[in-house]
XYZ file of C-alpha atoms in Angstrom:
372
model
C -81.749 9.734 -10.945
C -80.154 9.519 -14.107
C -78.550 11.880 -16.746
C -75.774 13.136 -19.612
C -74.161 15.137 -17.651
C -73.533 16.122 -13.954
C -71.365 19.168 -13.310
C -70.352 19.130 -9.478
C -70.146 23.007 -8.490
C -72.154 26.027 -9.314
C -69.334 28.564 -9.400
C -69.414 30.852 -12.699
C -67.576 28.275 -14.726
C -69.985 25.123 -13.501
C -73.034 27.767 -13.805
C -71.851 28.316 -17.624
C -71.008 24.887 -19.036
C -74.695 24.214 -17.460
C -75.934 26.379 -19.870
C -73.657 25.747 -22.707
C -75.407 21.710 -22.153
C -78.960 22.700 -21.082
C -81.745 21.841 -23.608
C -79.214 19.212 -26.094
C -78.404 17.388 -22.901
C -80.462 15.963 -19.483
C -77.804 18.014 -17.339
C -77.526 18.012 -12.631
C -75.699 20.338 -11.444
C -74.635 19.828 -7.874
C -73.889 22.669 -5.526
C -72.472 22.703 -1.590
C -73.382 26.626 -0.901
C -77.462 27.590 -0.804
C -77.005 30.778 -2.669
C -74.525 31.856 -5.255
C -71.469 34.309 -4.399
C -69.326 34.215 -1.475
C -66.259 33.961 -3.039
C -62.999 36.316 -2.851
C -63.472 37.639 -6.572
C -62.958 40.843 -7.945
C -64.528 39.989 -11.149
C -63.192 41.729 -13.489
C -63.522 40.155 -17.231
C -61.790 41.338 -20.130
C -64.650 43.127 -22.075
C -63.741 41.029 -25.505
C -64.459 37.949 -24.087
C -67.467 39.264 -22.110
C -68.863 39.896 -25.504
C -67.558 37.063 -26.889
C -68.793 34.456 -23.899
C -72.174 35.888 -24.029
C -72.222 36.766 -20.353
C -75.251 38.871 -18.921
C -75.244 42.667 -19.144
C -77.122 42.556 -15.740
C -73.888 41.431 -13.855
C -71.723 44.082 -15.195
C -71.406 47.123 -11.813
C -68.169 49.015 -13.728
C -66.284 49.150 -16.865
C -62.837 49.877 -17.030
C -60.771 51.748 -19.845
C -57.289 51.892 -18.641
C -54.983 50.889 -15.369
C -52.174 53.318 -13.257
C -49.282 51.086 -11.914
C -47.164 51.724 -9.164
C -43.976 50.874 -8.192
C -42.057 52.099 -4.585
C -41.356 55.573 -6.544
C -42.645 55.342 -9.807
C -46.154 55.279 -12.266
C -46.909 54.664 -15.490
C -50.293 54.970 -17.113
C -52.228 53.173 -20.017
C -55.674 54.058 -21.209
C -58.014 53.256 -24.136
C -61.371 54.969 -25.185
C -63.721 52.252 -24.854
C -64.117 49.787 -21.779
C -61.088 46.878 -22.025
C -62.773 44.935 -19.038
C -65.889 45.084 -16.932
C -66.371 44.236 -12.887
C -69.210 42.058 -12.191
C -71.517 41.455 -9.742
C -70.689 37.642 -9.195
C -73.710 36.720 -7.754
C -76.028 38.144 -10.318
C -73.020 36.479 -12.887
C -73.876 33.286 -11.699
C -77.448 33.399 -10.371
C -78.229 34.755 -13.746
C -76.493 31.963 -15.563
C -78.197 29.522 -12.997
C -81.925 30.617 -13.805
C -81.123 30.330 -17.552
C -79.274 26.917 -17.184
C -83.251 25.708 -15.467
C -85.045 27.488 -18.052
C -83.581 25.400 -20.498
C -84.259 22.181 -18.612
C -81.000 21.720 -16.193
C -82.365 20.500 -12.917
C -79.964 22.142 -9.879
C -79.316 20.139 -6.419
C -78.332 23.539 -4.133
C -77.301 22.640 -0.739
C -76.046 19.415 -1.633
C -72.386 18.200 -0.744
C -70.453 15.948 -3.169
C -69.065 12.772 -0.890
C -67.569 11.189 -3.868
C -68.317 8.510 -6.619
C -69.933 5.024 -5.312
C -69.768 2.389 -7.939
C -69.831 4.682 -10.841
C -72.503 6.962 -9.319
C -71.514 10.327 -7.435
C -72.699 10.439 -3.490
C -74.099 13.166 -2.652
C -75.639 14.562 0.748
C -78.128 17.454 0.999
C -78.990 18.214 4.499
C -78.843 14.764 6.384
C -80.231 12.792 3.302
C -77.668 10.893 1.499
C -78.703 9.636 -2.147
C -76.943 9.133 -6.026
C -76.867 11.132 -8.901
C -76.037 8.669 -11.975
C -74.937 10.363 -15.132
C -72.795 9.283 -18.780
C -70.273 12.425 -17.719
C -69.233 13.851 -14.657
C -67.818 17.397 -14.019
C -65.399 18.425 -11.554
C -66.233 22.274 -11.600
C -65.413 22.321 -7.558
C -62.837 24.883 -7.264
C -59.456 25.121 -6.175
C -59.780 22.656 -3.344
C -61.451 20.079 -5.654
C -63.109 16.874 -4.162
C -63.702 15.469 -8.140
C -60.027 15.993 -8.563
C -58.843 13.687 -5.608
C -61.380 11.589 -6.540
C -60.155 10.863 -9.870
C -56.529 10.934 -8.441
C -55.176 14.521 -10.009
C -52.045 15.917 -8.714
C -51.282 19.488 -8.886
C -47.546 20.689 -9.484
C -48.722 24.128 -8.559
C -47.863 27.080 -6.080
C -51.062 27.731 -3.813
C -51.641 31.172 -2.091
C -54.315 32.756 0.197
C -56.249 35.510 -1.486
C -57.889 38.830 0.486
C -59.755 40.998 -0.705
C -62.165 44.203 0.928
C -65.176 46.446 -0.447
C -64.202 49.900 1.388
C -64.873 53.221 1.595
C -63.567 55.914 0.220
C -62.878 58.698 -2.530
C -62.045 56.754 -5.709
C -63.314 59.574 -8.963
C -61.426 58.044 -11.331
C -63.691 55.210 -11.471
C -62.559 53.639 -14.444
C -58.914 53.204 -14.057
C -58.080 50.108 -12.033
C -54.461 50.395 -9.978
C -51.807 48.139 -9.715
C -49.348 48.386 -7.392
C -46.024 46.092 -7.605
C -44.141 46.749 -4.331
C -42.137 43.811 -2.378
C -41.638 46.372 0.639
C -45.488 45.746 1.621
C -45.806 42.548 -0.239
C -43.449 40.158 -1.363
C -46.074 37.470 -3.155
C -48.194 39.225 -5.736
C -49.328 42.799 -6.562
C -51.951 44.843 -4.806
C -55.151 46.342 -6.959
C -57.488 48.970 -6.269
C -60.834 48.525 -8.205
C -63.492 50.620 -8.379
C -66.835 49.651 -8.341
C -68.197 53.247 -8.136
C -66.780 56.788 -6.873
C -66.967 55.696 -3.172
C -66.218 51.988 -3.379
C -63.655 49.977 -4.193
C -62.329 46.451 -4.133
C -58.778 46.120 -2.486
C -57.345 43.298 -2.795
C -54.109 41.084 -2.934
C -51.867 37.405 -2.512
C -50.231 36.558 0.397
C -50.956 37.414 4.263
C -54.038 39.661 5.677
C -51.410 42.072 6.870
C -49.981 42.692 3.724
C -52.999 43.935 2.679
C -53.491 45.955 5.675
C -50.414 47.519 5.092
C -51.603 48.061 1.312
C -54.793 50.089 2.888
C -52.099 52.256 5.036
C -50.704 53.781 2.312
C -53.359 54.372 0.675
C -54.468 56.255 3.872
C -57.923 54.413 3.784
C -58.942 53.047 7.325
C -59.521 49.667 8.728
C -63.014 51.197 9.891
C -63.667 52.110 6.434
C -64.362 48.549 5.374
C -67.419 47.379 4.585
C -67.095 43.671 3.208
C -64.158 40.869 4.018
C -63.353 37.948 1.595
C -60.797 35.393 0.835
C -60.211 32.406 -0.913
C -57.014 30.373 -2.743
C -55.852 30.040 -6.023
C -53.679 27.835 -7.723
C -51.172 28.511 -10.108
C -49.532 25.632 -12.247
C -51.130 22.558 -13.534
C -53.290 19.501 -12.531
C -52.846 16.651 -14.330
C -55.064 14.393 -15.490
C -57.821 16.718 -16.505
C -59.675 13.792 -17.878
C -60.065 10.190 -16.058
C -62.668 7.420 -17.724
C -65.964 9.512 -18.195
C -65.068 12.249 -15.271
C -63.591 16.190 -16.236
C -62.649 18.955 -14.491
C -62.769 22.488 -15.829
C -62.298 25.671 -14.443
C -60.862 26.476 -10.786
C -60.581 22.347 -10.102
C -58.833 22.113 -13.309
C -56.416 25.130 -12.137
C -56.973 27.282 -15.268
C -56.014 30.043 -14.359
C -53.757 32.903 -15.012
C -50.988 32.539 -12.666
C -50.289 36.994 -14.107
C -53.948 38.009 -12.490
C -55.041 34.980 -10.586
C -58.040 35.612 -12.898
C -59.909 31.800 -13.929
C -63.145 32.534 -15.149
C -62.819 33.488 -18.881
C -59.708 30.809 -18.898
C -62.460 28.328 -17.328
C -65.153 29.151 -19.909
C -63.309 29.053 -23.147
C -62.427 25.848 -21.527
C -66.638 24.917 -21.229
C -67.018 25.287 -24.457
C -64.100 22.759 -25.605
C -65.887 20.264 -23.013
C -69.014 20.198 -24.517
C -67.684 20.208 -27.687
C -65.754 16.552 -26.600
C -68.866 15.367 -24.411
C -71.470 15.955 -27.815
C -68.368 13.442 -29.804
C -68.842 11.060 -26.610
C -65.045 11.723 -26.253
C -63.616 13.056 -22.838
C -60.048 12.632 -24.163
C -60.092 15.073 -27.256
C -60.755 17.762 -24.266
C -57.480 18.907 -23.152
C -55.905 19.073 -26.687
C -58.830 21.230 -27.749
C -57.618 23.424 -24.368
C -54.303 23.427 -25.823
C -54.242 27.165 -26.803
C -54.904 28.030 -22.553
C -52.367 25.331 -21.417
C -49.766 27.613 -23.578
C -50.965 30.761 -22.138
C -50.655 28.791 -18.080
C -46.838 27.886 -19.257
C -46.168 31.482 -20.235
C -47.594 33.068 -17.243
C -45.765 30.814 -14.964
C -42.106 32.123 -16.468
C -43.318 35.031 -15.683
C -44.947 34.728 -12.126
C -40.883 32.752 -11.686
C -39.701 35.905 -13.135
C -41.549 38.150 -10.596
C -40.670 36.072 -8.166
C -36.927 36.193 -8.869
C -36.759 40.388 -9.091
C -36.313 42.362 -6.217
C -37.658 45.565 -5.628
C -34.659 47.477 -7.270
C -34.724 45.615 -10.548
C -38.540 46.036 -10.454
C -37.782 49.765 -10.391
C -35.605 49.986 -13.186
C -38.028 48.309 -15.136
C -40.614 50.288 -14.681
C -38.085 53.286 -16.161
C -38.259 51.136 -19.259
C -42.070 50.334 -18.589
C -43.007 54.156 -18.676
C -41.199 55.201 -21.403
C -43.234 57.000 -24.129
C -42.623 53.867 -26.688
C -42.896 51.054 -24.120
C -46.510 52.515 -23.367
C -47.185 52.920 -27.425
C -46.831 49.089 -27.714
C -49.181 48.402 -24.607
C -51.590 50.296 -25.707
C -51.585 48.732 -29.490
C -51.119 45.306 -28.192
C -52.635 45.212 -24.866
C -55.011 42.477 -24.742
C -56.811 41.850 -21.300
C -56.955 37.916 -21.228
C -53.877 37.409 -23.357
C -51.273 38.349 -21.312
C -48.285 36.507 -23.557
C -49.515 38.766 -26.380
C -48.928 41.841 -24.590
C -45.451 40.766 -22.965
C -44.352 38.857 -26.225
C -45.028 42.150 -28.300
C -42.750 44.413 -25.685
C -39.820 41.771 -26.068
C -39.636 41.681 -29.632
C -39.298 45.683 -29.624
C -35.391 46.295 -30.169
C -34.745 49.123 -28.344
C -37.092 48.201 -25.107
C -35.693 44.524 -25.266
C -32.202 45.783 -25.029
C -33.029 47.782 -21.763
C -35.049 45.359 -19.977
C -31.616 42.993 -20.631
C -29.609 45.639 -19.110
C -31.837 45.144 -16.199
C -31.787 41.270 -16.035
C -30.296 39.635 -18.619
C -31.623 36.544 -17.445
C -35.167 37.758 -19.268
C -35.047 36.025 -22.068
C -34.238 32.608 -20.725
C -37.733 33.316 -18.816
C -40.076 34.413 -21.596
C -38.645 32.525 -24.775
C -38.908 28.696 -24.487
């Protein structure tokens, strides 16, 4: 079986370059699960770029106008009129994506394992029949734990954590506020988020250890019996290098684009689609990661500030939430605020004079960490 292209994983990102290929291009897409979903995500896109990407209206279960975050003792609120981001469904996301990728010609392999490349060709196994996929490009759209990556010999100078996330139960009427909580008493690793996806269900979710989030759910008096769905998963943040080797790419998850802020990947990964096919219809793999150069900047950033986060302890994190919920520290969040650009929003707080000057007071390390 020959073709263009073969994209190895039907996750949103693999489901979307499909698309982005199907109908100029004779495109395989190759896919371990048998159904679509699974996967720890709380799916929430920045509604911009949900616009912007194209993305099914179908998928979309809440929209989101603002977000309350929490400290140990403090809160600070930021809201807008119209949705900033939208939860999806990830299943519909992708199945959606999948039945339009077919429509326009792609031909899908579910159920079938990637083994790895055999004299050019990838090895695949669905089931216990072993057979090759030939193709001009290959696709490493895998994930996290990428087999096209250690095919190809990518290294990732990254920090890996465990993911957890629960659907559960409970009383949440201010359905579109999302919460953040930033507390290294119950977590030491990442924040903890509370997302509605209607008045009586919500996503909980957070980085680290199980229990972490269990103690999360404690204070937030909401019962281990009130769960209703368990998922996990890993993330990556940092980079893995090459992205490009001969005629084989990664993008997406395998690629770790990601934002190491959110732990988010799927706009990052799409944006990221659409430079690939953009270097696949020039026949040239290596103009790909230049044309990504804009979301490489955006991974550096995020990572001085994930080492940042990582650096503060709970009492500086307090006192900078002082400075966080001050009337004119909120005025600049809400002008600036951008969902998926995270050094936007952060770069526009530190070049405000007074709010710079108190957030040195706090650390006067900050600037070493945001402006290289």
């Amino acid at each position: 079986m020959k073709y263009d292209v073969a994209i190895i994983g039907g996750g949103p990102v693999g489901n979307y370059l499909a698309n982005l290929l199907a109908g100029e291009f004779k495109v395989a897409l190759i896919e371990a699960k048998t159904s679509f979903g699974g996967k720890a995500c709380t799916g929430i896109i920045g509604a911009e770029n949900y616009e912007k990407l194209n993305l099914p209206r179908e998928a979309i279960l809440n929209e989101f106008r603002g977000a309350v975050f929490y400290s140990r003792i403090q809160s600070f609120e930021i809201e807008r009129k119209s949705p900033q981001a939208y939860m999806v469904d990830r299943k519909i996301l992708e199945k959606t994506l999948a039945e339009k990728a077919v429509r326009n010609g792609a031909e899908y392999y579910m159920g079938t394992r990637f083994l790895g490349f055999k004299n050019g060709k990838a090895l695949v196994q669905r089931f216990n029949e072993r057979f090759e996929i030939e193709a001009d490009f290959y696709v490493g759209a895998d994930g996290v734990s990428s087999k096209v990556a250690q095919e190809i010999g990518a290294r990732a100078e990254a920090e890996f954590l465990s993911g957890y996330e629960v659907e559960v139960v409970g009383d949440f009427k201010r359905k579109d506020f999302v919460e953040v909580w930033v507390n290294k008493d119950i977590n030491e690793e990442f924040f903890m988020w509370v997302a509605p996806v209607n008045e009586s269900l919500a996503r909980v979710g957070t980085f680290g250890d199980y229990d972490s989030l269990m103690r999360f759910l404690k204070l937030k008096l909401l019962k281990e019996t009130q769960i209703v769905e368990i998922k996990a998963g890993n993330v990556g943040f940092g980079f893995r290098r090459p992205w490009v080797k001969e005629n084989v790419a990664l993008v997406g998850d395998a690629a770790l684009q990601i934002k190491p802020l959110t732990a988010g990947g799927i706009v990052y990964g799409m944006l990221c689609a659409h430079a690939l096919r953009y270097a696949i219809r020039r026949n040239n793999l290596a103009m790909y990661e230049k044309l990504c150069g804009d979301i490489k900047k955006q991974i550096a950033f995020g990572l001085r500030v994930r080492k940042l986060f990582k650096d503060l302890d709970q009492e500086k994190i307090e006192k900078l939430f002082e400075v966080l919920s001050t009337r004119e520290a909120i005025e600049v969040i809400e002008n600036y605020a951008d969902f998926d650009d995270h050094k936007k929003t952060i770069t526009a707080l530190v070049k405000h004079p007074r709010l710079l000057a108190k957030a040195l007071k706090v650390t006067p390390m900050l600037l070493r960490y945001l402006v290289m």
